[in-house]
Amino acid sequence: MVKRVLVLGSTGSVGRQTLEVMEQLGGTHQVVGLSAWSSAELLFEQARQFGPEAVALGTAPVDTSGLPQGCELLTGAEGVVELVARTRPDVVLCAITGAAGLRSTLAAAETGADVALANKESMVLAGHLVRAACARSGSTLLPVDSEHSAIAQCLHGEDPAGVRRVILTASGGPFRGRTRDELAHVTIEEALKHPSWDMGPRITIDSATLMNKALEVIEAVHLFDVCAEQVHVVMHRQSVIHSMVEYCDGAILAQLSPPDMRLPIRWALGYPARVKAPGPPIDLLALSGLTFEEPDRDTFPCLALGEHAARQGGLSGTIMNAANEIAVSAFLNGQIPFLAIGELVGDALNEFEAGADPDLDTILATDSDVRRHTTNKLTEFSHPAGSPHS
Ligand code: MG
């Protein structure tokens, strides 16, 4: 049987790599739908190449002449949700960036299709709602985040009661080993240079602040039903061990591979089967010299904020993520210095109540309240006059 694949966020970094994997999969998988927020030209080009039944575009396009004949076009945020129902997929690859991906992830989780989740914010904001939707529909959650894919692979066939710790590895990003003083004046270009992974701009900045790891701690708590105290972060600069699970008997299982998002994508699209990767076998000697270090939570306070938010639960993940999305955009626009990102996130977590077990409306309302609050705070944290920035 040919697997029907819907790719949400197909013009982003993970979306484009998913289509690369789809090309290699040949006759076993078929693209039935694609979505993008505003990159109409690339979306239509992908539609001409893969021939989906329908595509969705968040913003209305000016010119639809590039769309292939017979391919239906849905528009607006509702169009993305409608696309999920319309295309009857067997697997939905959720690769929209940020909180904007939540509604479509929930829609996918309601269908009973496999949910290949690259949108970690869905779990950070509403992990309990996504899991409940999957339980109702029979959908299987398949993480596409490399760390969580590794953990899922290490948990496969094991009794969850035997898990002692989930160990998330962190490359440390471009500023690993720096001091806070050294980070005060880093530029956007420096922050966008990740040493081992090639990713989109938002997640690359999140790697530089360690906010990405903070979000991943919360993501792990919800994906694997473990408590925050069981999730540990270790710095592993080579990005070869993608994460580990330690069991109560003292065994640690790890998943190793060169850093390449196409592996977790391939794993999720093939699940439960393994699909063959192109290229030669891995050269273990080229991967030798693996190191582990304690993270520096004083220099990178976002990690400690995330661990705190994971223990607190409720709306903490929503608050942290909303403040971070605003702060990262402001940093990328040259409005605030690098260190202000963590300060704005800390400010929002102090300002808003975490509560417990929020429903979707409360989550979405809090998300916009925090965005407004943090946007208003930007001027307080902006560059002092005459300071260097780019
Ligand atoms: Mg990751």
PDB file of N, CA and C and ligand atoms in Angstrom, residues 120 144-148 168-169 197 199 203 207 212-213 216 219 242 261, ligand 1:
ATOM      1  N   LYS A 120       7.925  21.380  17.537  1.00  0.00           N
ATOM      2  CA  LYS A 120       8.003  21.071  18.969  1.00  0.00           C
ATOM      3  C   LYS A 120       7.070  21.944  19.789  1.00  0.00           C
ATOM      4  N   VAL A 144       9.981  14.072  15.087  1.00  0.00           N
ATOM      5  CA  VAL A 144      10.960  14.298  14.015  1.00  0.00           C
ATOM      6  C   VAL A 144      12.109  15.183  14.520  1.00  0.00           C
ATOM      7  N   ASP A 145      11.958  15.774  15.697  1.00  0.00           N
ATOM      8  CA  ASP A 145      13.091  16.446  16.334  1.00  0.00           C
ATOM      9  C   ASP A 145      14.170  15.365  16.535  1.00  0.00           C
ATOM     10  N   SER A 146      15.429  15.644  16.189  1.00  0.00           N
ATOM     11  CA  SER A 146      16.435  14.565  16.175  1.00  0.00           C
ATOM     12  C   SER A 146      16.615  13.926  17.549  1.00  0.00           C
ATOM     13  N   GLU A 147      16.586  14.743  18.610  1.00  0.00           N
ATOM     14  CA  GLU A 147      16.766  14.203  19.965  1.00  0.00           C
ATOM     15  C   GLU A 147      15.613  13.276  20.337  1.00  0.00           C
ATOM     16  N   HIS A 148      14.407  13.720  20.039  1.00  0.00           N
ATOM     17  CA  HIS A 148      13.224  12.966  20.448  1.00  0.00           C
ATOM     18  C   HIS A 148      13.014  11.743  19.568  1.00  0.00           C
ATOM     19  N   LEU A 168      18.935  14.200  27.143  1.00  0.00           N
ATOM     20  CA  LEU A 168      18.919  14.994  25.903  1.00  0.00           C
ATOM     21  C   LEU A 168      20.315  15.535  25.656  1.00  0.00           C
ATOM     22  N   THR A 169      20.849  15.324  24.477  1.00  0.00           N
ATOM     23  CA  THR A 169      22.153  15.902  24.161  1.00  0.00           C
ATOM     24  C   THR A 169      21.972  17.266  23.497  1.00  0.00           C
ATOM     25  N   TRP A 197      24.688  21.842  12.727  1.00  0.00           N
ATOM     26  CA  TRP A 197      23.401  21.624  12.064  1.00  0.00           C
ATOM     27  C   TRP A 197      23.086  22.778  11.121  1.00  0.00           C
ATOM     28  N   MET A 199      19.984  24.651   9.784  1.00  0.00           N
ATOM     29  CA  MET A 199      18.555  24.744  10.121  1.00  0.00           C
ATOM     30  C   MET A 199      18.029  26.129   9.772  1.00  0.00           C
ATOM     31  N   ILE A 203      15.260  28.545  14.724  1.00  0.00           N
ATOM     32  CA  ILE A 203      15.787  27.458  15.558  1.00  0.00           C
ATOM     33  C   ILE A 203      17.303  27.599  15.734  1.00  0.00           C
ATOM     34  N   SER A 207      19.165  27.679  19.252  1.00  0.00           N
ATOM     35  CA  SER A 207      20.308  26.822  19.606  1.00  0.00           C
ATOM     36  C   SER A 207      21.402  27.651  20.257  1.00  0.00           C
ATOM     37  N   ASN A 212      16.352  26.350  22.494  1.00  0.00           N
ATOM     38  CA  ASN A 212      15.908  25.155  21.777  1.00  0.00           C
ATOM     39  C   ASN A 212      15.914  23.942  22.710  1.00  0.00           C
ATOM     40  N   LYS A 213      16.970  23.815  23.512  1.00  0.00           N
ATOM     41  CA  LYS A 213      17.050  22.676  24.442  1.00  0.00           C
ATOM     42  C   LYS A 213      15.995  22.812  25.530  1.00  0.00           C
ATOM     43  N   GLU A 216      12.916  21.639  24.197  1.00  0.00           N
ATOM     44  CA  GLU A 216      12.988  20.180  24.015  1.00  0.00           C
ATOM     45  C   GLU A 216      12.806  19.414  25.325  1.00  0.00           C
ATOM     46  N   GLU A 219       9.126  19.360  25.619  1.00  0.00           N
ATOM     47  CA  GLU A 219       8.649  18.450  24.564  1.00  0.00           C
ATOM     48  C   GLU A 219       8.811  16.993  25.005  1.00  0.00           C
ATOM     49  N   HIS A 242      22.358  11.385  19.438  1.00  0.00           N
ATOM     50  CA  HIS A 242      21.253  12.345  19.331  1.00  0.00           C
ATOM     51  C   HIS A 242      20.407  12.409  20.582  1.00  0.00           C
ATOM     52  N   MET A 261      19.063  15.835   9.448  1.00  0.00           N
ATOM     53  CA  MET A 261      17.628  15.726   9.760  1.00  0.00           C
ATOM     54  C   MET A 261      16.914  14.684   8.915  1.00  0.00           C
TER      55      MET A 261
HETATM   56 MG    MG B   1      16.362  19.072  18.249  1.00  0.00          MG
END
